[in-house]
PDB file of C-alpha atoms and ligand atoms in Angstrom:
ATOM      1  CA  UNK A  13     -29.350  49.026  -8.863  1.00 44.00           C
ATOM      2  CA  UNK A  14     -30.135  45.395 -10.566  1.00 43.00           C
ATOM      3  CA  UNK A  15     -29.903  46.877 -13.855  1.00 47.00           C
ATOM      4  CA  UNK A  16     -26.355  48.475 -13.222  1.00 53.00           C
ATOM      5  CA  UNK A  17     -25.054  44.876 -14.499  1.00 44.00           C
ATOM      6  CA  UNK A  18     -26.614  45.678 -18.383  1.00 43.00           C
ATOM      7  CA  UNK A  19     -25.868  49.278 -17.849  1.00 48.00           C
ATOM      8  CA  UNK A  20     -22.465  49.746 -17.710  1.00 55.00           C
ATOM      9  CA  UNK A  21     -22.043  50.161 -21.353  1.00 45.00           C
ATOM     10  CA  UNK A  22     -19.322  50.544 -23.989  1.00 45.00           C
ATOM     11  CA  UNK A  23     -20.429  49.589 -26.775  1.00 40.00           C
ATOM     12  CA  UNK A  24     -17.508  48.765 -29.172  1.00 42.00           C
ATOM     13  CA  UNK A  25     -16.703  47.356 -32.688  1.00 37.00           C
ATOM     14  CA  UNK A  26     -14.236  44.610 -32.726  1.00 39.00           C
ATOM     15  CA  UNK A  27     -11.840  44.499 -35.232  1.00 38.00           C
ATOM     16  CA  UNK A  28      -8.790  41.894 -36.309  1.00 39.00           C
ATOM     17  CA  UNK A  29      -5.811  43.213 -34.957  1.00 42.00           C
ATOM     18  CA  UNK A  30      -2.479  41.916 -35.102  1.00 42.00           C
ATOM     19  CA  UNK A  31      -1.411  40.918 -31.765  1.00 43.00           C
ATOM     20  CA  UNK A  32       2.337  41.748 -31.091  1.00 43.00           C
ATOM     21  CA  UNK A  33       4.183  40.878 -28.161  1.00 42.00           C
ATOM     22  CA  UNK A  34       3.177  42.065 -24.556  1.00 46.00           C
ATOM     23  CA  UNK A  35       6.019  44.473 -23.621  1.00 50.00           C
ATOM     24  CA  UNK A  36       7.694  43.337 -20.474  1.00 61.00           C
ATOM     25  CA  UNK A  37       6.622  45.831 -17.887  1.00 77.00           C
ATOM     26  CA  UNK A  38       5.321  45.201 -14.466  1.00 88.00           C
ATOM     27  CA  UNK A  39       3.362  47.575 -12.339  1.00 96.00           C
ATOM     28  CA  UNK A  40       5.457  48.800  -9.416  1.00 96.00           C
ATOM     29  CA  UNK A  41       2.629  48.148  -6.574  1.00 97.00           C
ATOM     30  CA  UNK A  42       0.841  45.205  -5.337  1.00 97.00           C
ATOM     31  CA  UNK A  43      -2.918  44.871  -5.526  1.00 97.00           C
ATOM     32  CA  UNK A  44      -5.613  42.578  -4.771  1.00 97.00           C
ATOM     33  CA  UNK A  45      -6.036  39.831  -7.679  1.00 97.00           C
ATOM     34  CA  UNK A  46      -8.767  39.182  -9.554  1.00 96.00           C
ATOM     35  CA  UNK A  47     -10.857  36.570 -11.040  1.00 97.00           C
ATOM     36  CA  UNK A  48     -10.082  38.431 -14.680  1.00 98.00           C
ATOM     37  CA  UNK A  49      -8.915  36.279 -17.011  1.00 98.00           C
ATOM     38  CA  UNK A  50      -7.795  39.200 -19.696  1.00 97.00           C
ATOM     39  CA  UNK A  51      -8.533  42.605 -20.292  1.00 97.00           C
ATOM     40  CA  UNK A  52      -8.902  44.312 -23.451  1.00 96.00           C
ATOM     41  CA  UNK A  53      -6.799  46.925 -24.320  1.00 94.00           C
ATOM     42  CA  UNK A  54      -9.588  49.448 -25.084  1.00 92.00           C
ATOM     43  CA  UNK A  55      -7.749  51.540 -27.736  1.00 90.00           C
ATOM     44  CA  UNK A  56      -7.115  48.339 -30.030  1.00 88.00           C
ATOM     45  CA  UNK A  57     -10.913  47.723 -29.958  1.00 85.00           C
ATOM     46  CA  UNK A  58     -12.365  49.886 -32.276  1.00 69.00           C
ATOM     47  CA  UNK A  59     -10.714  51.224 -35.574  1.00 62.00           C
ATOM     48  CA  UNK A  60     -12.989  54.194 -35.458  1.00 57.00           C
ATOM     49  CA  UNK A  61     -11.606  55.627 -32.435  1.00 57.00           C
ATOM     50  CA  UNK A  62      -7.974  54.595 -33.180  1.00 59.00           C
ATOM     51  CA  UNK A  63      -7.130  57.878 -31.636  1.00 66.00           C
ATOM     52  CA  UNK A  64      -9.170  57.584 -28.320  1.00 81.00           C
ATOM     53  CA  UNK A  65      -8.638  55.794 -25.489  1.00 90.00           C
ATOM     54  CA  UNK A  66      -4.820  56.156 -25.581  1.00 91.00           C
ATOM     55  CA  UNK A  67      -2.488  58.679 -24.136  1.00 93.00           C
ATOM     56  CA  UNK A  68       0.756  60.179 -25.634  1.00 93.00           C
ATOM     57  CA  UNK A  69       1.050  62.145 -22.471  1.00 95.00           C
ATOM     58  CA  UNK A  70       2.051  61.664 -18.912  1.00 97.00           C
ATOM     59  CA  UNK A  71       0.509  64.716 -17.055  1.00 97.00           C
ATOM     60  CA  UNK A  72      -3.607  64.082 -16.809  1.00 97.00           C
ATOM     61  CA  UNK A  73      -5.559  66.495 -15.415  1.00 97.00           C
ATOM     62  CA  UNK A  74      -9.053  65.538 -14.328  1.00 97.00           C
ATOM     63  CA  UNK A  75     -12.071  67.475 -13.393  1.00 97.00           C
ATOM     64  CA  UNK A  76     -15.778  66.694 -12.567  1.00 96.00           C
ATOM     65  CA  UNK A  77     -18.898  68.572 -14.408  1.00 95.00           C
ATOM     66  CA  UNK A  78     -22.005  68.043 -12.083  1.00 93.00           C
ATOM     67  CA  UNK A  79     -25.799  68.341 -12.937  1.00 88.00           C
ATOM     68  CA  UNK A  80     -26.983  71.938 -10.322  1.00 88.00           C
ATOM     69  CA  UNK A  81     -29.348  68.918  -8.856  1.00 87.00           C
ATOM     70  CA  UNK A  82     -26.626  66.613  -7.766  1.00 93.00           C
ATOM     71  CA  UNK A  83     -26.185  65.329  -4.028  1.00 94.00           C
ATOM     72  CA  UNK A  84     -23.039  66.345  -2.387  1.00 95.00           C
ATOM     73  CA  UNK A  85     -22.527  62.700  -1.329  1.00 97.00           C
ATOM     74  CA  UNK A  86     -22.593  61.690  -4.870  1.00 96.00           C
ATOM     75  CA  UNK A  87     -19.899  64.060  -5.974  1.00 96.00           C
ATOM     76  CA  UNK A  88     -17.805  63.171  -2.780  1.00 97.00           C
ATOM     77  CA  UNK A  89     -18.171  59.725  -4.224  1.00 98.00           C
ATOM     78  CA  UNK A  90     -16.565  60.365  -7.722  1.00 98.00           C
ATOM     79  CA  UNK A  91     -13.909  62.760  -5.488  1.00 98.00           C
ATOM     80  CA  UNK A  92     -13.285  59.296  -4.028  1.00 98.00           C
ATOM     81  CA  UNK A  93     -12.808  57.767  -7.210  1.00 98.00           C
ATOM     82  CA  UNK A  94     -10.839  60.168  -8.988  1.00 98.00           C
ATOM     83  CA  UNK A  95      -8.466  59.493  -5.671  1.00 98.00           C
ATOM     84  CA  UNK A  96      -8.562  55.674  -5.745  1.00 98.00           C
ATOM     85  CA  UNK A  97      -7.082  56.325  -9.197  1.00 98.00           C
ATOM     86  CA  UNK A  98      -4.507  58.828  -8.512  1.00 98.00           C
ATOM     87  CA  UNK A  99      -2.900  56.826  -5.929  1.00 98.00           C
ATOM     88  CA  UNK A 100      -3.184  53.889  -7.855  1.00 98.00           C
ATOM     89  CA  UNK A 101      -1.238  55.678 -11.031  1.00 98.00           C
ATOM     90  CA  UNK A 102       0.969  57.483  -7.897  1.00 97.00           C
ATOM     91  CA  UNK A 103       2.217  54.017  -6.626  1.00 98.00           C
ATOM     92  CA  UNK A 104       1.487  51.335  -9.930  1.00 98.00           C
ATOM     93  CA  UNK A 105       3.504  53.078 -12.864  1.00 97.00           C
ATOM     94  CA  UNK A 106       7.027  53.900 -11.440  1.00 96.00           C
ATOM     95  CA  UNK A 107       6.327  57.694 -10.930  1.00 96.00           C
ATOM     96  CA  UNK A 108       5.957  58.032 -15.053  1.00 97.00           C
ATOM     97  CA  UNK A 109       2.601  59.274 -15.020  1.00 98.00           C
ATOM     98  CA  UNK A 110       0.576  62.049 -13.144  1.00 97.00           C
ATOM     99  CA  UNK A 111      -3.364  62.244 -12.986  1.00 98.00           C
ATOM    100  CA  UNK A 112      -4.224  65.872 -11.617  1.00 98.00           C
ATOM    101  CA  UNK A 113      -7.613  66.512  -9.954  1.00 97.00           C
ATOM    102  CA  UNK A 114      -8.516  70.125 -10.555  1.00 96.00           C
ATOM    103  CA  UNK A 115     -11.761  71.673  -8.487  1.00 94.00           C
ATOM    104  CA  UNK A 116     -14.470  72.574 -10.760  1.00 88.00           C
ATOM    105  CA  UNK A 117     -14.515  76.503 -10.778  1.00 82.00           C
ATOM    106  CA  UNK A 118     -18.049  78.052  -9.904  1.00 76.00           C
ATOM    107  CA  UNK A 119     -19.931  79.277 -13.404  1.00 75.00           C
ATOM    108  CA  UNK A 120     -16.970  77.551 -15.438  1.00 80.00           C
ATOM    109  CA  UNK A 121     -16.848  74.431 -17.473  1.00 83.00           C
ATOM    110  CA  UNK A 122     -14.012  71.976 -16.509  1.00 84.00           C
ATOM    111  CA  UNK A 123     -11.395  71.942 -19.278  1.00 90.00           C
ATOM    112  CA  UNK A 124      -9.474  69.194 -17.937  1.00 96.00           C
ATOM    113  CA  UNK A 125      -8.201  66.163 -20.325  1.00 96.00           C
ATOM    114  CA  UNK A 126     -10.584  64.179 -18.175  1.00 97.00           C
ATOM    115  CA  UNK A 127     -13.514  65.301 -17.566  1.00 96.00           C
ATOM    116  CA  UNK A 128     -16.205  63.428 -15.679  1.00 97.00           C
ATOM    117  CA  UNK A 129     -20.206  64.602 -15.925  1.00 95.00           C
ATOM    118  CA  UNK A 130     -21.967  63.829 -13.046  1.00 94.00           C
ATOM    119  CA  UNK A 131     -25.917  63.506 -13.712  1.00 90.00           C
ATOM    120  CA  UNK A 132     -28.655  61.858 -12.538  1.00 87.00           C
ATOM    121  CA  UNK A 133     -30.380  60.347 -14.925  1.00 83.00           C
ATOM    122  CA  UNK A 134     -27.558  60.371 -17.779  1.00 84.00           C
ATOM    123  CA  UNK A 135     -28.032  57.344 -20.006  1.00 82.00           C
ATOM    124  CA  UNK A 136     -31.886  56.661 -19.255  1.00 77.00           C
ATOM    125  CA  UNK A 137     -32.793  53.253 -20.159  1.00 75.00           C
ATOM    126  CA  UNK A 138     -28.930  52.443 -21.802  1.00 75.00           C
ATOM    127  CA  UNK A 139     -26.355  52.880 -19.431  1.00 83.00           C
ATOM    128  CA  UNK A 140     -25.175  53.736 -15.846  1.00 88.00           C
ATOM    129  CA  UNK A 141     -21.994  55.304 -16.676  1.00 93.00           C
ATOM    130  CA  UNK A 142     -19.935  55.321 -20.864  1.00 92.00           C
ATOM    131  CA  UNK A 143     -16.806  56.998 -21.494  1.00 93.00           C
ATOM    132  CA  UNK A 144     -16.893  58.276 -24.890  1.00 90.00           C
ATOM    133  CA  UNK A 145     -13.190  59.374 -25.979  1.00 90.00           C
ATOM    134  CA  UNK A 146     -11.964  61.576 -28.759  1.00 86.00           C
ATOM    135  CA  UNK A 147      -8.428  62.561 -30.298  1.00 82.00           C
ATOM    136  CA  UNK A 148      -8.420  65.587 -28.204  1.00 83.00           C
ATOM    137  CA  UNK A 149      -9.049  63.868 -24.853  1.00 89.00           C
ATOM    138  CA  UNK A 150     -12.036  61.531 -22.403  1.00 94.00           C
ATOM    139  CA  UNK A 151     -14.204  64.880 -21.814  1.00 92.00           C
ATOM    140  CA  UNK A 152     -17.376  63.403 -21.930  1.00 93.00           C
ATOM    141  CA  UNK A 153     -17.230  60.135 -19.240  1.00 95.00           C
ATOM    142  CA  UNK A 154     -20.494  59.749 -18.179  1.00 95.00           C
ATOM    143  CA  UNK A 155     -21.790  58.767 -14.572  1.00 95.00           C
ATOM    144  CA  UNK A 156     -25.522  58.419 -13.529  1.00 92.00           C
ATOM    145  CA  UNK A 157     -26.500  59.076  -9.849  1.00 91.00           C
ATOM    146  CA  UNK A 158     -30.293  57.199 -10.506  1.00 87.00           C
ATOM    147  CA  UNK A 159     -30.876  53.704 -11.933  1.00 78.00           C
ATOM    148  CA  UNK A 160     -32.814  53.319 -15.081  1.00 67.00           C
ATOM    149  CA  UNK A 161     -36.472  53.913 -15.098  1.00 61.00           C
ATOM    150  CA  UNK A 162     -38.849  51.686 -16.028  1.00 54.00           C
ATOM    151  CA  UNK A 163     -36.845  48.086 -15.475  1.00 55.00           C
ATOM    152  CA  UNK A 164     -39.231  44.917 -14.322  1.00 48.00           C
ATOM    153  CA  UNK A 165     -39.501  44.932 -10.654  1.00 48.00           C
ATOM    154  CA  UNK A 166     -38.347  49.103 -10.047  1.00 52.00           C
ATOM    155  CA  UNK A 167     -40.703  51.165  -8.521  1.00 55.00           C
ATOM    156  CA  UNK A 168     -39.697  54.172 -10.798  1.00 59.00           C
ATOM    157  CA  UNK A 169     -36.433  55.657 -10.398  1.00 65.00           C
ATOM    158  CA  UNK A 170     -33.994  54.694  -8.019  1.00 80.00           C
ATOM    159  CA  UNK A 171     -30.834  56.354  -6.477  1.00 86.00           C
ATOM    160  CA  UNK A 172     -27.975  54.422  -6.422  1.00 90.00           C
ATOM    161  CA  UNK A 173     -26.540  53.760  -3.629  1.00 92.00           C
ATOM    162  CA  UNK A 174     -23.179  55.587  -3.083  1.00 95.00           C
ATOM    163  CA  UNK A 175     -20.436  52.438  -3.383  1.00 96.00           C
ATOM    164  CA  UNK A 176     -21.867  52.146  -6.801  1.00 94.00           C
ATOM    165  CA  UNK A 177     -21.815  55.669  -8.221  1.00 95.00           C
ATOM    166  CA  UNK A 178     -18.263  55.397  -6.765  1.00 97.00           C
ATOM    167  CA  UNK A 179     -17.647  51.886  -8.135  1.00 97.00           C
ATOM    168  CA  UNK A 180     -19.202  53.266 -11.545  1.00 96.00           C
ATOM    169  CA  UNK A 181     -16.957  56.422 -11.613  1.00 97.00           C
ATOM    170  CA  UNK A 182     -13.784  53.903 -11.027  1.00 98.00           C
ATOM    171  CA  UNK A 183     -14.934  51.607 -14.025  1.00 97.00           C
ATOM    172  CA  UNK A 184     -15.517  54.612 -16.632  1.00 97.00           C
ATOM    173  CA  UNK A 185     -12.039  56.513 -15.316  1.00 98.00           C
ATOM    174  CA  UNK A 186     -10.141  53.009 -16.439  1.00 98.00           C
ATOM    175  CA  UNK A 187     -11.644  53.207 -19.532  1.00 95.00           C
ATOM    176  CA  UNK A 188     -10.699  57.157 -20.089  1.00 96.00           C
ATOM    177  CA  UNK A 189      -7.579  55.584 -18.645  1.00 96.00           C
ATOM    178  CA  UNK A 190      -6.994  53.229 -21.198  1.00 95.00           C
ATOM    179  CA  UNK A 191      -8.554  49.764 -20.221  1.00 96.00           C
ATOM    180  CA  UNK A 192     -11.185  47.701 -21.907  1.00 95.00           C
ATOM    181  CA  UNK A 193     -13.411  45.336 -20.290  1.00 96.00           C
ATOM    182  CA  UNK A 194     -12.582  41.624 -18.760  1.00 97.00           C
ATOM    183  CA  UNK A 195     -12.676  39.187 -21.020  1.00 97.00           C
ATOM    184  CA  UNK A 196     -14.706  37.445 -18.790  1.00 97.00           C
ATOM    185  CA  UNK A 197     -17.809  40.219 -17.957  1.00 96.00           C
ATOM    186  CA  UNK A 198     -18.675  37.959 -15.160  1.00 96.00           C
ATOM    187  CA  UNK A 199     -15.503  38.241 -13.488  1.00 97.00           C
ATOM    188  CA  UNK A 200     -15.722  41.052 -10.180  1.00 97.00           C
ATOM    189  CA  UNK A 201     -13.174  42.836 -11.693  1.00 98.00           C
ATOM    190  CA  UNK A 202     -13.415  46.420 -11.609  1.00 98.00           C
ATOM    191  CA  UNK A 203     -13.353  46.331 -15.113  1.00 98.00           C
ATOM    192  CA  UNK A 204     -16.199  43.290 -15.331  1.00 97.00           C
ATOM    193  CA  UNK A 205     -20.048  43.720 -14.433  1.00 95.00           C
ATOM    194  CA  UNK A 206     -19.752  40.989 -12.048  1.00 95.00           C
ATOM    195  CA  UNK A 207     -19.749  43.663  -9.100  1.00 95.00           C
ATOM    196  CA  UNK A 208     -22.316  45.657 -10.486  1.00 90.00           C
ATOM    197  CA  UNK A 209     -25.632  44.277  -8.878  1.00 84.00           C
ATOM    198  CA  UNK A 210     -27.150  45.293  -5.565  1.00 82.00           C
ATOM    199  CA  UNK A 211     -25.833  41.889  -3.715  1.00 88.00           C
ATOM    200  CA  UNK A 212     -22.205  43.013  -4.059  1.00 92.00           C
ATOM    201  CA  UNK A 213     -22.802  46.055  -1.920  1.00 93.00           C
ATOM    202  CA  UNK A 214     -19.215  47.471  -1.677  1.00 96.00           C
ATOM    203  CA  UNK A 215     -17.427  49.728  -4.206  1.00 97.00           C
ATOM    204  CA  UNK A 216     -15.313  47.434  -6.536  1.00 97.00           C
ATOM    205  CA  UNK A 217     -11.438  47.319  -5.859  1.00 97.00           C
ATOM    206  CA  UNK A 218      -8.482  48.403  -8.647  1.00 98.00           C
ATOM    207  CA  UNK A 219      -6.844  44.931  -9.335  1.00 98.00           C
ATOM    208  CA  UNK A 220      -3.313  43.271 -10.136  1.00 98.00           C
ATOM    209  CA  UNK A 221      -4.473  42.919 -13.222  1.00 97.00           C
ATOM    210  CA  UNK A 222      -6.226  46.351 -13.931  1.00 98.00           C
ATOM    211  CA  UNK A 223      -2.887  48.465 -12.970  1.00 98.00           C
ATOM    212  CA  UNK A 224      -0.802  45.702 -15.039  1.00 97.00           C
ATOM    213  CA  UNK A 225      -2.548  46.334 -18.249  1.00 97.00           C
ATOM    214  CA  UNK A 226      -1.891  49.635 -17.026  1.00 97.00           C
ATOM    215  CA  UNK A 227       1.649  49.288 -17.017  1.00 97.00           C
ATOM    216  CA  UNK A 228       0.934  47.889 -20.315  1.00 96.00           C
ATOM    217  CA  UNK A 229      -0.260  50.791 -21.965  1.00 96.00           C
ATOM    218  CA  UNK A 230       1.959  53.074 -20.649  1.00 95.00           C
ATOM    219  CA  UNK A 231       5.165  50.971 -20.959  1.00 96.00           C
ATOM    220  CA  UNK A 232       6.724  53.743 -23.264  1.00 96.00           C
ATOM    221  CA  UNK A 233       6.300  56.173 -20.390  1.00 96.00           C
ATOM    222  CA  UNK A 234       7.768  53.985 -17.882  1.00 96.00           C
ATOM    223  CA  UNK A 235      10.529  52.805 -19.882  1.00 95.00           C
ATOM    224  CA  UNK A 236      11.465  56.733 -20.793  1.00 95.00           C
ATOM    225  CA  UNK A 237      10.500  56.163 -24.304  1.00 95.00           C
ATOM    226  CA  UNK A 238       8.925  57.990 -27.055  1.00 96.00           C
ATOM    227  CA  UNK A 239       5.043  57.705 -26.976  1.00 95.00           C
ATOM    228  CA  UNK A 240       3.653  54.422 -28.365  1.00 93.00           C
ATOM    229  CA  UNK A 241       0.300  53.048 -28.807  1.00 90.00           C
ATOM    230  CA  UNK A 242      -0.110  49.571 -26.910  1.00 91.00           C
ATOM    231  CA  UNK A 243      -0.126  47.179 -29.899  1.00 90.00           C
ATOM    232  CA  UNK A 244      -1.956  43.601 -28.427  1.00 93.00           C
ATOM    233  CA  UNK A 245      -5.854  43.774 -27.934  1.00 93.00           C
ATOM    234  CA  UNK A 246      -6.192  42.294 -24.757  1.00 95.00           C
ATOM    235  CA  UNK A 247      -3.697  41.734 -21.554  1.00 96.00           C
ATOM    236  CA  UNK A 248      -3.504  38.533 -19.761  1.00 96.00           C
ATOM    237  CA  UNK A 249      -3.729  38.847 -16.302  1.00 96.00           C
ATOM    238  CA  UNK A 250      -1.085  36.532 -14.223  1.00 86.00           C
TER     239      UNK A 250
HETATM  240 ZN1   ZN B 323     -17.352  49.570 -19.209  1.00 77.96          ZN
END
């Protein structure tokens, strides 16, 4: 668990993008603040994925691919997540935008635009949990049930206790979502590493400031507009 902080990776390449205006839109909820200073907009970050990370659509669907081995409390856990999040888009974006949670069918693959793979294990030595986005959709976001192997001070592998698979499935969701990281990475934000060590002990919240740059993104939908990318790279938080 004390190498979830370095594990949580996304590894991006920054780029110089213009920064245009932040369109006015507010998130139609009210959520705990943060200690966030900015978040990136995660679609501006990398030129290579200019496609990923952003969403001309308004209908998600979101489904969960688990390892054979993995704990029922684990997948409840990620259930919990994908929950957090629907309310949170339910309540924070005026009704605009839907995420759907459809139940993994026995012997099938999930086909959903989301799709989260449970595994213990996944990432090894690199990372806890990594959404890796396409043009055609977030179908491979990553979450680990085990710590690393191998770190100083572990006695071998480690599960992780269940408010941080939970707290990891919230922080790659956002990304699949649409958000970057905090400016600040030690910030508790869900979208920050502060939360992830083994002192924090609670799943991480969804800020102000995480469903604002959410509003951000998807100002187009909630504004009844045509698709359009978000065009700033990062999102103050107020
Ligand atoms: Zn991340």
């Amino acid at each position: 668990m004390r190498r979830l902080l370095a594990a949580l990776a996304t590894v991006f390449v920054f780029a110089a993008l213009p920064l245009g205006p932040a369109q006015a839109q507010e998130a139609t909820c009210s959520r705990p603040t943060s200690d966030a200073v900015a978040l990136y907009i995660i679609s501006n970050q990398s030129p290579r994925q200019s496609q990923a990370y952003w969403w001309g659509t308004t209908d998600l669907t979101i489904g969960i691919q688990a390892a054979p081995n993995v704990d029922p409390d684990d997948y409840a856990a990620v259930q919990r997540a994908i929950h957090t999040w629907q309310t949170a888009i339910d309540e924070c974006l005026g009704g605009a935008v839907t995420l759907t949670y459809v139940p993994a069918q026995p012997g099938s693959r999930a086909r959903t635009d989301i799709v989260v793979h449970l595994v213990p294990g996944a990432g090894g030595n690199f990372f806890a949990g990594r959404a890796e986005c396409g043009p055609s959709g977030c179908n491979n976001v990553l979450v680990s049930t085990t710590s690393p192997p191998g770190q100083p001070g572990d006695d071998g592998v480690a599960e992780y206790e269940l408010w941080a698979v939970e707290g990891i499935a919230l922080h790659e969701i956002g990304h699949a979502l649409g958000l970057g990281h905090a400016t600040n990475m030690e910030s508790t934000d869900l979208m920050a590493y502060g939360w992830a060590n083994s002192s924090f002990g609670r799943t991480p919240v969804i800020s102000q400031c995480d469903v604002d740059a959410l509003a951000y993104v998807w100002a187009w939908a909630m504004q009844g507009a045509e698709p359009m990318r978000p065009q700033a790279l990062t999102y103050a938080c107020s």
